[in-house]
mmCIF file of C-alpha atoms and ligand atoms in Angstrom:
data_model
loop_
_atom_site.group_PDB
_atom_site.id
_atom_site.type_symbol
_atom_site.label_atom_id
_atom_site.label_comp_id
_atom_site.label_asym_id
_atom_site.label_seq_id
_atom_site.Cartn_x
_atom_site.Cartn_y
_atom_site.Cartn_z
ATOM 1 C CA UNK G 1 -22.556 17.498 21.958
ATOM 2 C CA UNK G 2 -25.130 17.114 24.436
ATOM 3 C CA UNK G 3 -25.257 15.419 27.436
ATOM 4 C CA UNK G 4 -28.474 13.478 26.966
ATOM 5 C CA UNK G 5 -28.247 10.359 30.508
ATOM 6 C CA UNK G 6 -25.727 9.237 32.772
ATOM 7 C CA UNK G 7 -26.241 5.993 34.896
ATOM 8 C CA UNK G 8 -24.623 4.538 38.101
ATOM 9 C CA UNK G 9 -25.220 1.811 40.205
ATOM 10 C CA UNK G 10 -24.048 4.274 43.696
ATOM 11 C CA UNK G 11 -27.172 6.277 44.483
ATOM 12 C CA UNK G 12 -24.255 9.122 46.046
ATOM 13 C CA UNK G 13 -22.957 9.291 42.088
ATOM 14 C CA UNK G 14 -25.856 9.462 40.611
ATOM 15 C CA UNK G 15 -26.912 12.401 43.035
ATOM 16 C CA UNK G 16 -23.626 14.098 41.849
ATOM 17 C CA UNK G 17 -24.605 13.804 38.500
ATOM 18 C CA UNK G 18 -27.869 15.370 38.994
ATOM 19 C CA UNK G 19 -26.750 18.258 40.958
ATOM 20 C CA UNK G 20 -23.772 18.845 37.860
ATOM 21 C CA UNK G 21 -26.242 18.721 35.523
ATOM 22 C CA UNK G 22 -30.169 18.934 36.107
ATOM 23 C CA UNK G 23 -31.275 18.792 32.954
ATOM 24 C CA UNK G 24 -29.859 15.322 32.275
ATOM 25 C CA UNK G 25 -32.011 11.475 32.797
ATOM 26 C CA UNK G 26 -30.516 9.830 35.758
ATOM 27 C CA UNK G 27 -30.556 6.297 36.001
ATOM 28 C CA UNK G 28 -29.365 3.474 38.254
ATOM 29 C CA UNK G 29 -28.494 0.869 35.504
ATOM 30 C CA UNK G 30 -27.101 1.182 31.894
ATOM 31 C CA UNK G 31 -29.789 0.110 30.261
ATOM 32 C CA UNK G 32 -31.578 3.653 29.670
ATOM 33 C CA UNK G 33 -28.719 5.270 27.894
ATOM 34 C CA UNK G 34 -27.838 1.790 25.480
ATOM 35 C CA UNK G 35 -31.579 1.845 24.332
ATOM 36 C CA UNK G 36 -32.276 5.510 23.608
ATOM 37 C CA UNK G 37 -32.871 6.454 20.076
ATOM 38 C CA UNK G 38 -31.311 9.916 20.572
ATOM 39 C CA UNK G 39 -27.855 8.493 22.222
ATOM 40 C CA UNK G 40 -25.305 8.290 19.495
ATOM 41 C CA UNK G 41 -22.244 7.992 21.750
ATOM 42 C CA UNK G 42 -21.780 6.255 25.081
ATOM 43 C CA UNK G 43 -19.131 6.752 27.183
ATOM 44 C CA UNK G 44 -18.280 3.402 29.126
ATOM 45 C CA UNK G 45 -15.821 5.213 33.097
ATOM 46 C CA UNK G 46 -16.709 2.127 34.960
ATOM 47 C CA UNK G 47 -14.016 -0.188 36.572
ATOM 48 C CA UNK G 48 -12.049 -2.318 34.036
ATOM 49 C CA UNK G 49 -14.180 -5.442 34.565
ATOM 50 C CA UNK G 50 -17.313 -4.265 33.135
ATOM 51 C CA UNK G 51 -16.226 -2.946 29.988
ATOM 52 C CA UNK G 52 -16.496 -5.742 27.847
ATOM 53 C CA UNK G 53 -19.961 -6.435 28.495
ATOM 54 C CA UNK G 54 -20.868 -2.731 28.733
ATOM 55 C CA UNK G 55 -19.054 -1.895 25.911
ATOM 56 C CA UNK G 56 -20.580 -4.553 23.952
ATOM 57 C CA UNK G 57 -23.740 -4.110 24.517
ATOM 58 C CA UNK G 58 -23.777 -0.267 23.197
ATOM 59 C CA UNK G 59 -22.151 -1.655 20.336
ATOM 60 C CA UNK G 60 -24.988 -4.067 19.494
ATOM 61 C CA UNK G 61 -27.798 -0.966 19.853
ATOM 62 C CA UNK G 62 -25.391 0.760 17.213
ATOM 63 C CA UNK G 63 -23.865 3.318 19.681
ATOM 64 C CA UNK G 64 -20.300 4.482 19.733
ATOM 65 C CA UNK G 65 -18.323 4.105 22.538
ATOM 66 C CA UNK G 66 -15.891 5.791 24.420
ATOM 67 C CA UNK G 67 -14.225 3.405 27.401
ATOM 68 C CA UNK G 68 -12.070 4.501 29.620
ATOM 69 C CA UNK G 69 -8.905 2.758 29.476
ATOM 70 C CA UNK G 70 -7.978 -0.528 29.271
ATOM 71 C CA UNK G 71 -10.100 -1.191 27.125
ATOM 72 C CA UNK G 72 -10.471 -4.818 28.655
ATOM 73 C CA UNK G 73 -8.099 -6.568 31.076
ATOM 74 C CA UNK G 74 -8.423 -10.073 28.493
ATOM 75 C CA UNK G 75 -7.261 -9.869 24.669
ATOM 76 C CA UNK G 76 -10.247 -11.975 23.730
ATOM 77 C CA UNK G 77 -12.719 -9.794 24.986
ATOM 78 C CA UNK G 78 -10.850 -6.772 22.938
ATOM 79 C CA UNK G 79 -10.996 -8.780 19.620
ATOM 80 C CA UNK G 80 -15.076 -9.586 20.306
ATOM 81 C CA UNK G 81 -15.185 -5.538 20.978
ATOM 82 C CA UNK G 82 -12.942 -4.582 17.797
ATOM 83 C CA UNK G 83 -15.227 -7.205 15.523
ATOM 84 C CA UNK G 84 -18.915 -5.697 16.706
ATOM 85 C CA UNK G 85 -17.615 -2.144 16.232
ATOM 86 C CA UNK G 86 -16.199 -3.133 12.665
ATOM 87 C CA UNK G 87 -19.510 -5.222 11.914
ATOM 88 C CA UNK G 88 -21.582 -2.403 13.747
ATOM 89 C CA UNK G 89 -19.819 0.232 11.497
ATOM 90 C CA UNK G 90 -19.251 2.210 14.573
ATOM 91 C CA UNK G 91 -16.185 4.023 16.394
ATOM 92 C CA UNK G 92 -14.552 2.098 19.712
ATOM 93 C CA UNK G 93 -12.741 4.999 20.926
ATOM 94 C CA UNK G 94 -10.160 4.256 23.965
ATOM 95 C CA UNK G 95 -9.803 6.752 26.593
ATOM 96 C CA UNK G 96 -5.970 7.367 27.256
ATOM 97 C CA UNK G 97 -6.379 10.764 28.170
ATOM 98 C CA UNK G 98 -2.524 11.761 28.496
ATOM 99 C CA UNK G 99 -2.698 11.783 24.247
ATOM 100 C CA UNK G 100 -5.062 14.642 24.264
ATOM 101 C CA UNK G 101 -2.827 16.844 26.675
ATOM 102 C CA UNK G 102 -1.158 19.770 25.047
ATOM 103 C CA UNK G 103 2.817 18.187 26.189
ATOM 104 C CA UNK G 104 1.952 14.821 24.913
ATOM 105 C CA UNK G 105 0.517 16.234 21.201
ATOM 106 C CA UNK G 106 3.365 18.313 21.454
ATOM 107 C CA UNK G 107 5.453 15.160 21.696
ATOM 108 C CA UNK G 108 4.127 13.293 18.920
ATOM 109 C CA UNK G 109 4.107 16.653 16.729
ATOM 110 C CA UNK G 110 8.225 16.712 17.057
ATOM 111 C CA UNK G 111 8.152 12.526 16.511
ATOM 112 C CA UNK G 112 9.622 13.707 12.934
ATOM 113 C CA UNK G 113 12.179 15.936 14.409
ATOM 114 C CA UNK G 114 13.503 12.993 16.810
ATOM 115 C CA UNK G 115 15.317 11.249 14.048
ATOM 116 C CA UNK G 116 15.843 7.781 14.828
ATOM 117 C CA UNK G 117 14.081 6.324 17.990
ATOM 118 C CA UNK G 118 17.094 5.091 20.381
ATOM 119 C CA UNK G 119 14.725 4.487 23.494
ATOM 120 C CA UNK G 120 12.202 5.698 25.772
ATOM 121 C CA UNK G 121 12.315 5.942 29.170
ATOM 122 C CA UNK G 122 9.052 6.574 31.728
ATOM 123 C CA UNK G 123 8.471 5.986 35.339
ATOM 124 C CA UNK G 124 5.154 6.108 36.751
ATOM 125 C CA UNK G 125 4.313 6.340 40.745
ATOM 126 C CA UNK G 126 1.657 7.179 42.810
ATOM 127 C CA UNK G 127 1.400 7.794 46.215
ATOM 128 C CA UNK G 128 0.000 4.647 47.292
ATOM 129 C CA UNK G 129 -3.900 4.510 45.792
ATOM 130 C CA UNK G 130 -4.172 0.690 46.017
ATOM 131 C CA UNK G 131 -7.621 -1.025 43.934
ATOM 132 C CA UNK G 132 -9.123 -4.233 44.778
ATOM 133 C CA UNK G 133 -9.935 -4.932 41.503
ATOM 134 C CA UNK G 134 -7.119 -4.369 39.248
ATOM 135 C CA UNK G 135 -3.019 -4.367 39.307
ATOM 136 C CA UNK G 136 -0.643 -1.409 39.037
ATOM 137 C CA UNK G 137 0.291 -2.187 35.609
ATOM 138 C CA UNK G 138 -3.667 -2.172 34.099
ATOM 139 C CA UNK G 139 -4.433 0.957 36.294
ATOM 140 C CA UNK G 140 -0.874 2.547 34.996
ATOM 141 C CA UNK G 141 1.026 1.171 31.985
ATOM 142 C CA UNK G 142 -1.787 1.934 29.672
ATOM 143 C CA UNK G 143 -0.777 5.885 29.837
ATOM 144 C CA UNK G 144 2.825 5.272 29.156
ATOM 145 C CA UNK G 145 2.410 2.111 26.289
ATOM 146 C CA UNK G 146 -0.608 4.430 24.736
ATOM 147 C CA UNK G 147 2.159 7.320 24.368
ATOM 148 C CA UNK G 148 4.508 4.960 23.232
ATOM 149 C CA UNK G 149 2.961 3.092 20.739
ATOM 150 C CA UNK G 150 1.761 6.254 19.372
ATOM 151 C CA UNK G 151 5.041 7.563 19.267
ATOM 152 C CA UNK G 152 6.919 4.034 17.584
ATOM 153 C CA UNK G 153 3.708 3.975 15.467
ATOM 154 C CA UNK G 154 5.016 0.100 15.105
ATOM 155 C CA UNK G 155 3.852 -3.139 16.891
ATOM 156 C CA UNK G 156 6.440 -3.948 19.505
ATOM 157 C CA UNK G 157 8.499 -7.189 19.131
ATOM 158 C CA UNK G 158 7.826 -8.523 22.342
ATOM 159 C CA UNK G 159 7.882 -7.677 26.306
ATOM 160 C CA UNK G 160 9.137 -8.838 29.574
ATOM 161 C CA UNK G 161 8.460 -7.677 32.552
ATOM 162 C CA UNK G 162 8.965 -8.400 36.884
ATOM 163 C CA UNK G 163 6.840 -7.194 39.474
ATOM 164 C CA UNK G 164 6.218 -7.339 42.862
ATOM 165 C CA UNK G 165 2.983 -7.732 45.293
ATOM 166 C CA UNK G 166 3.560 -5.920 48.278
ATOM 167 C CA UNK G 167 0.721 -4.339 49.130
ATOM 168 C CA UNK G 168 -3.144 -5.607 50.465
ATOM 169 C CA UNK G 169 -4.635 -8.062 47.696
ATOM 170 C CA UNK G 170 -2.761 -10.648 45.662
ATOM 171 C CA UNK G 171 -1.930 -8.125 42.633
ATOM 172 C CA UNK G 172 1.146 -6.524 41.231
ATOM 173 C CA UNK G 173 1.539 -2.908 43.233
ATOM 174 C CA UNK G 174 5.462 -2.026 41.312
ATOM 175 C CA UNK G 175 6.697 -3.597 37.807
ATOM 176 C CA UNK G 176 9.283 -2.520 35.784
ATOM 177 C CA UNK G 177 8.207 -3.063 32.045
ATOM 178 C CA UNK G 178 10.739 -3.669 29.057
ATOM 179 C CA UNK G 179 9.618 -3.314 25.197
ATOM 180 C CA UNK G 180 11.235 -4.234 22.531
ATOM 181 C CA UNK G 181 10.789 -3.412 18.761
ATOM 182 C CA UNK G 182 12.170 -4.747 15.942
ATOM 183 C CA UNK G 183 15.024 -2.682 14.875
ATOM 184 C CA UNK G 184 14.986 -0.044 17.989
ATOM 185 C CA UNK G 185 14.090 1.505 20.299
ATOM 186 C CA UNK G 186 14.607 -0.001 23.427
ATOM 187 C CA UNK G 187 11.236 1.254 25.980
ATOM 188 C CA UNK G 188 11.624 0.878 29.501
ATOM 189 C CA UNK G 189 8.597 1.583 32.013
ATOM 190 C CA UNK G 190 8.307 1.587 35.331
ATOM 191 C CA UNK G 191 5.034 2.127 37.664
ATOM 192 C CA UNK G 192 4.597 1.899 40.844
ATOM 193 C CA UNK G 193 1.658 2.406 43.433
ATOM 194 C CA UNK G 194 4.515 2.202 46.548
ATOM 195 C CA UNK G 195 6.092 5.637 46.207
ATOM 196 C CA UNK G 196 6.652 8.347 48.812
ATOM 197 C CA UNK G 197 6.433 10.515 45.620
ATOM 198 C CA UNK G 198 4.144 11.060 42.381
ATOM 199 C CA UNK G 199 6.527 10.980 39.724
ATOM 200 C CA UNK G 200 5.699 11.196 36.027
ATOM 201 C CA UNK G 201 8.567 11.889 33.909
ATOM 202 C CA UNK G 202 9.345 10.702 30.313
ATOM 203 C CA UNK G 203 12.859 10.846 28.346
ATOM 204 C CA UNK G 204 12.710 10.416 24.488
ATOM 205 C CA UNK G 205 15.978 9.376 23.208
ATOM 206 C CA UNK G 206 16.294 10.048 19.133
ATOM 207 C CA UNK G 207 19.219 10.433 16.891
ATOM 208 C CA UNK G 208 18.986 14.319 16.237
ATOM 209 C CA UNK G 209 16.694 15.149 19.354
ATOM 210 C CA UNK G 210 15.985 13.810 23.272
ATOM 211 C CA UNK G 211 13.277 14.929 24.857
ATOM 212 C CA UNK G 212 11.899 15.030 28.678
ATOM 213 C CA UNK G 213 8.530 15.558 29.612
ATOM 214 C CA UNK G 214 7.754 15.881 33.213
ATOM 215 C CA UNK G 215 4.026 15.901 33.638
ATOM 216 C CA UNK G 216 4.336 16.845 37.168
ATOM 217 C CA UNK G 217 6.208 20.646 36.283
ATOM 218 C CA UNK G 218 3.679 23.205 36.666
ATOM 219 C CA UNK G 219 5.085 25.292 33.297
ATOM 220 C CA UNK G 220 8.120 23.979 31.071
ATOM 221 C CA UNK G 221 6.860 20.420 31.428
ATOM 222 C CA UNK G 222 8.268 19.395 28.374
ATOM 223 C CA UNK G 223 12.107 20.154 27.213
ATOM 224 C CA UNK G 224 13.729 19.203 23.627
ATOM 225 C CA UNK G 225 17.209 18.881 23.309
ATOM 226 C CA UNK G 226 19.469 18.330 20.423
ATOM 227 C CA UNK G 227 21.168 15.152 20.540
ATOM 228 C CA UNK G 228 24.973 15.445 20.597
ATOM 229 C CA UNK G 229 26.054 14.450 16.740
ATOM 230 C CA UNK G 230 27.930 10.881 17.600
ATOM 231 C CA UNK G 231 28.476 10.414 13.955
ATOM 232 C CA UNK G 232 30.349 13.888 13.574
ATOM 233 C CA UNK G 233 32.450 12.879 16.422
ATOM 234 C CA UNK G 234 36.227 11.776 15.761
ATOM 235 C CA UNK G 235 37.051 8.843 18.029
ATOM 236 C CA UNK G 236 40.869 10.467 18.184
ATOM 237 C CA UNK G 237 39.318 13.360 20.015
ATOM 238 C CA UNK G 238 40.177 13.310 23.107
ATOM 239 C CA UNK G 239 37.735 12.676 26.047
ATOM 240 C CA UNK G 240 37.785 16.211 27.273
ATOM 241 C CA UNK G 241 36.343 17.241 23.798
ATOM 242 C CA UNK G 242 34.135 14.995 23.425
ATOM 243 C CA UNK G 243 32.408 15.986 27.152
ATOM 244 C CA UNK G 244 32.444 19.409 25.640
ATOM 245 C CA UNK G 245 30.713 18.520 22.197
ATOM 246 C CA UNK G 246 28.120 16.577 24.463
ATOM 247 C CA UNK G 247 26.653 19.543 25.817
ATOM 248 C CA UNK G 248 26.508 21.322 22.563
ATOM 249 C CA UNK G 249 23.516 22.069 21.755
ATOM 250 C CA UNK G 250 20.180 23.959 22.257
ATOM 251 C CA UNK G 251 17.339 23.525 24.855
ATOM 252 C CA UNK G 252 14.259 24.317 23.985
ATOM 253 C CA UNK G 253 10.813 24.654 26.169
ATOM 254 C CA UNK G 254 7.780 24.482 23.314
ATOM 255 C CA UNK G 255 4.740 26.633 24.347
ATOM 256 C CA UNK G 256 2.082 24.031 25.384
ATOM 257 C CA UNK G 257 -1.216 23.892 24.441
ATOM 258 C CA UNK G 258 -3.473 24.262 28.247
ATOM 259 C CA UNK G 259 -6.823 22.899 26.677
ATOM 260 C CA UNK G 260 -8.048 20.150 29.404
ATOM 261 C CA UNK G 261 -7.018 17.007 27.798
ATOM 262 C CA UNK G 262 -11.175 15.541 28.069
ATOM 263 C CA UNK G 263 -11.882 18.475 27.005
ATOM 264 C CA UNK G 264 -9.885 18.575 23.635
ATOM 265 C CA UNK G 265 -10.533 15.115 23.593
ATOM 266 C CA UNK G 266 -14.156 15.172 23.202
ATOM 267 C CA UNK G 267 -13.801 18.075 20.847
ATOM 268 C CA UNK G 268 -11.966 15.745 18.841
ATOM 269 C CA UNK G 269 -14.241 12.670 19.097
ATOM 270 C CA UNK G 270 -16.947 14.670 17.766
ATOM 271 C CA UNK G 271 -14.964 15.854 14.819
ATOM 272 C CA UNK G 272 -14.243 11.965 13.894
ATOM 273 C CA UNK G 273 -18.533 11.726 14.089
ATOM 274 C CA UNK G 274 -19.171 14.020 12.089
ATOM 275 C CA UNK G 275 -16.387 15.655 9.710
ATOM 276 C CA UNK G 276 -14.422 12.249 9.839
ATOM 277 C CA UNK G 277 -10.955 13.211 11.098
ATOM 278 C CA UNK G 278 -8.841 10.245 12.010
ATOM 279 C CA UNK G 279 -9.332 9.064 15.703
ATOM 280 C CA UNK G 280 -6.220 9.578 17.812
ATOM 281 C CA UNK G 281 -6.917 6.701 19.880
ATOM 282 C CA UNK G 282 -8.952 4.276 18.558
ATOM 283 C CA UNK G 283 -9.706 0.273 19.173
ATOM 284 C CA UNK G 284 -6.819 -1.205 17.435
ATOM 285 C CA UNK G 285 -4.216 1.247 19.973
ATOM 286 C CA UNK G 286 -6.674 0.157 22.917
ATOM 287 C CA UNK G 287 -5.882 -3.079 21.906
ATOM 288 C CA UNK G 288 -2.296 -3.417 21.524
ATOM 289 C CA UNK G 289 -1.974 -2.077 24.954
ATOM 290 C CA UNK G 290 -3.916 -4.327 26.389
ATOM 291 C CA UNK G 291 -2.200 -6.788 24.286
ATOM 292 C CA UNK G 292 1.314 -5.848 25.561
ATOM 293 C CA UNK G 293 0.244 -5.501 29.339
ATOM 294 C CA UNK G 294 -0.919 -9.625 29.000
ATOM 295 C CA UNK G 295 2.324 -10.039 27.660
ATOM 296 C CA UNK G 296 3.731 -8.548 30.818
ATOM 297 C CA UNK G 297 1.472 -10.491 33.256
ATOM 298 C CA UNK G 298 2.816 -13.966 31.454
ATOM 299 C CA UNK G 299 6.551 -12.816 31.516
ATOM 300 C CA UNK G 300 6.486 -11.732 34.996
ATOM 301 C CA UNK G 301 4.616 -15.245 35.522
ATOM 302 C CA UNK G 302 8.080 -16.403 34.007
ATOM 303 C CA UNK G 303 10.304 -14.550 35.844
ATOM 304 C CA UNK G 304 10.909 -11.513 33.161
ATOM 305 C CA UNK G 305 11.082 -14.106 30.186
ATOM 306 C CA UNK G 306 10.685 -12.112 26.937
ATOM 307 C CA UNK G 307 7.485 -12.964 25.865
ATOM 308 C CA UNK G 308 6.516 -12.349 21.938
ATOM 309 C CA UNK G 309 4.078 -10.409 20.427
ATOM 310 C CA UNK G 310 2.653 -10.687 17.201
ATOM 311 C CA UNK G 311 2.709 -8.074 14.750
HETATM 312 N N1 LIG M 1 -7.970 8.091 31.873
HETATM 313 C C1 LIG M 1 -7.618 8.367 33.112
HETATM 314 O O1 LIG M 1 -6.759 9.193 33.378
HETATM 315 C C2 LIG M 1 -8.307 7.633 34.230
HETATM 316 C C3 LIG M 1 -8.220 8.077 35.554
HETATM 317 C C4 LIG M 1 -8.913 7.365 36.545
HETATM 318 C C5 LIG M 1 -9.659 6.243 36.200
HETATM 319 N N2 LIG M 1 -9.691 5.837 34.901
HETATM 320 C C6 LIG M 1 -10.461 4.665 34.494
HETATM 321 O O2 LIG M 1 -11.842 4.921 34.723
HETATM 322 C C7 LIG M 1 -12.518 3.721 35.040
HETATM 323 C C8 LIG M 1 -13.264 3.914 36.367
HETATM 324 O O3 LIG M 1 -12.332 4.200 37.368
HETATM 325 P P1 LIG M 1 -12.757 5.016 38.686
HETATM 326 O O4 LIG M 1 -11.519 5.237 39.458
HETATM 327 O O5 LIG M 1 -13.618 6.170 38.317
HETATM 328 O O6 LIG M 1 -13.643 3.887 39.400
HETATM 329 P P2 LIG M 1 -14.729 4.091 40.542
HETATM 330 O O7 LIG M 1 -14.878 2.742 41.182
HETATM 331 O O8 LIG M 1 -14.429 5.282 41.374
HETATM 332 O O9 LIG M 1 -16.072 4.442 39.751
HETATM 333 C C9 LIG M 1 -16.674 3.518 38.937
HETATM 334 C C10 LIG M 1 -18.180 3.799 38.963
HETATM 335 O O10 LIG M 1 -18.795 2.891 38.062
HETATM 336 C C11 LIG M 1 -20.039 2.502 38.636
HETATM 337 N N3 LIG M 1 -20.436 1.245 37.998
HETATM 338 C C12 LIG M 1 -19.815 0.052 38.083
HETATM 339 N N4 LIG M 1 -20.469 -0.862 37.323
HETATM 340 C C13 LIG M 1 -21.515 -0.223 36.746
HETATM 341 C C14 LIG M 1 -22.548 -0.625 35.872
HETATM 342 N N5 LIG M 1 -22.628 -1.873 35.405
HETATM 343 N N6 LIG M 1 -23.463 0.284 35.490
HETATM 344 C C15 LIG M 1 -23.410 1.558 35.967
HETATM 345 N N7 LIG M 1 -22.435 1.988 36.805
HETATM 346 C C16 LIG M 1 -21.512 1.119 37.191
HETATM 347 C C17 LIG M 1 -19.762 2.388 40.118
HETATM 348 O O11 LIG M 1 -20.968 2.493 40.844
HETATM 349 C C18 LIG M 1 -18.827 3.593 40.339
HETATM 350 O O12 LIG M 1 -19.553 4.754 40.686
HETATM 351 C C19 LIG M 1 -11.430 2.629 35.083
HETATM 352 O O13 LIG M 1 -11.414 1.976 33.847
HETATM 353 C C20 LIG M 1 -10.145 3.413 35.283
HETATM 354 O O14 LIG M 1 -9.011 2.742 34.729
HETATM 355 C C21 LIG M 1 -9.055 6.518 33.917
#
C-alpha cells in the first residue's frame, strides 16, 4: 500500500502529516482524497460524528473505507453505510484495533479450546481523558463488545446497562454494561473515564478453559487456565477436596505475537483487497456494536431495564 493524501481541517495536523511523510498531497478538506482516481481505500480517524457522512461519501466515489470505531453513534446511519457498501460492492472495514493485537488473536485462536462460554468479564478505565463530543461507553465499549462478539460469534439477546455523569458535559463518564445471549454466556463490562488507574483486564470463563488477559502487563499479558472439571466432581466429596481439585490444573502463558496491531491490521486489509481473505472486522461487527451500545443508552435511560436486541 501506498500512502497516496491525507486531509485535516487543523492546519497543526496537517503540518504533522507533511513532515511524517513528504511525499504525500496534503489537504485541508476531504474532498481531494474521495475524488482521486488512484485512491482505492480511505481511511475515515475523525471524531465519531462525522463518519457517517464521511464514510458515505467515499462509498458513493466507489472507495473502501476504513473508520475508526464506532462506526456511527446512530443505528440508522450504520444501516445507510452497510447498504452503499453492499450496493457499491465495496469493503466497510471497522477499526477496533484491539482484534489485530497478537493477545486478542491469540484469544479468539483458543475460542475452540474454551469449551462452553460461561461468561466474560472486562473492565475498562482511563485516567480521566474526558471528550466533549462523545460518552465513555462510545469512546470505550466498542473495544470490549468488538472482542466479545467476536468471541460469542452470536448476536446477543439483549442489554442493560446504568451509568453515571459525573464529570464536565452532560454525558455518561462510568457504566457498567450487562449482555446477555441466548443460552450463555453471561458478559459483563465495565468502563470508566473516572479512575485513579488504567485498567484493562479481561477474564474468559469456558467449560474446559478460563482465560485472563491483562492488556496493561508488559510480557505474560494473557494467561489460560484449565477450568476445574465440575462435572467430574462428586458432590459427597468433602469441601476440603473439592478446594484442592479447584486448583488442579495447568497455567499456561502463550507466546504472543508483538506485530503493532495497525500494523497487522492493514497488512490484513490489504490481503481482503486483493487475495480476498475474510475481513476480521467488517460492517456487520461495526454494526452490532453500535447496535448494542444504543441498547445501553435506552436501558440506562430506563434505569438498567433489559432492553432487546434483535437477532
Ligand atoms: N481504535 C482506537 O484504539 C482509537 C484510539 C483513539 C481514537 N480512536 C477513534 O479515532 C477517531 C478520532 O479520534 P481522535 O482522538 O484522534 O480525535 P481528534 O479530535 O484528536 O482528531 C480528529 C481529527 O479529525 C479532524 N477532522 C474532523 N472533521 C474532519 C473533516 N470533516 N475532514 C477532515 N478532518 C476532520 C480534526 O481536525 C482532528 O484533527 C474517533 O472515532 C475515535 O473513537 C480510536
Amino acid at each position: 500500500m501506498e500512502l497516496v493524501a491525507v486531509a485535516d481541517l487543523l492546519l497543526a495536523r496537517r503540518e504533522a502529516a507533511l513532515r511524517a511523510h513528504p511525499l504525500a498531497v496534503v489537504r485541508g478538506g476531504p474532498d481531494a482524497i474521495i475524488d482521486d482516481a488512484t485512491v482505492d481505500l480511505v481511511v475515515i480517524a475523525t471524531p465519531p460524528a462525522t463518519h457517517h457522512d464521511l464514510a458515505a461519501r467515499a462509498l458513493r466515489a466507489g472507495k473502501h473505507v476504513l473508520v475508526e470505531k464506532p462506526l456511527v453513534t446512530d443505528p440508522k446511519h450504520g444501516y445507510e453505510l452497510a447498504r452503499l457498501a453492499s450496493e457499491s460492492k465495496r469493503h466497510l472495514f471497522v477499526d477496533h484495533t484491539f482484534l489485530f493485537t497478537g493477545a486478542v488473536r491469540k484469544i479468539l485462536a483458543y475460542a475452540d479450546e474454551l469449551g462452553e462460554l460461561l461468561y466474560y468479564d472486562a473492565i475498562r478505565t482511563n485516567l480521566g481523558t474526558f471528550q466533549s463530543d462523545t460518552d465513555v461507553l462510545w469512546d470505550l465499549a466498542p473495544h470490549d463488545l468488538s472482542i466479545l462478539l467476536s468471541l460469542v460469534r452470536r448476536p446477543p439477546a439483549s442489554v442493560s446497562a446504568v451509568g453515571a455523569r459525573h464529570g464536565p458535559g452532560d454525558r455518561e463518564s462510568m457504566a457498567y454494561l450487562t449482555v446477555r445471549f441466548a443460552g450463555g454466556p453471561l458478559a459483563h463490562i465495565h468502563v470508566n473515564w473516572l479512575s485513579p488507574a488504567k485498567v484493562r483486564r479481561t477474564i474468559v470463563g469456558g467449560a474446559r478453559r478460563m482465560l485472563i488477559y491483562d492488556d496493561i502487563e508488559a510480557s505474560e499479558k494473557l494467561k489460560v487456565y484449565e477450568s476445574p472439571s465440575t462435572s467430574e466432581m462428586d458432590p459427597a466429596d468433602d469441601v476440603l477436596r473439592r478446594l484442592v481439585d479447584y486448583r488442579v490444573g495447568d497455567v499456561i502463558a502463550p507466546r504472543l505475537d508483538q506485530t503493532e496491531a495497525l500494523r497487522f491490521e492493514i497488512v490484513h486489509i490489504a490481503r481482503v483487497l486483493l487475495d480476498g481473505e475474510l475481513p476480521i472486522s467488517d460492517v456487520a461487527l461495526g454494526l452490532r456494536v453500535v447496535e448494542v451500545i444504543d441498547a445501553a443508552h435506552r436501558s440506562i435511560a430506563l434505569e438498567g431495564t433489559p432492553v432487546p436486541l434483535e437477532a
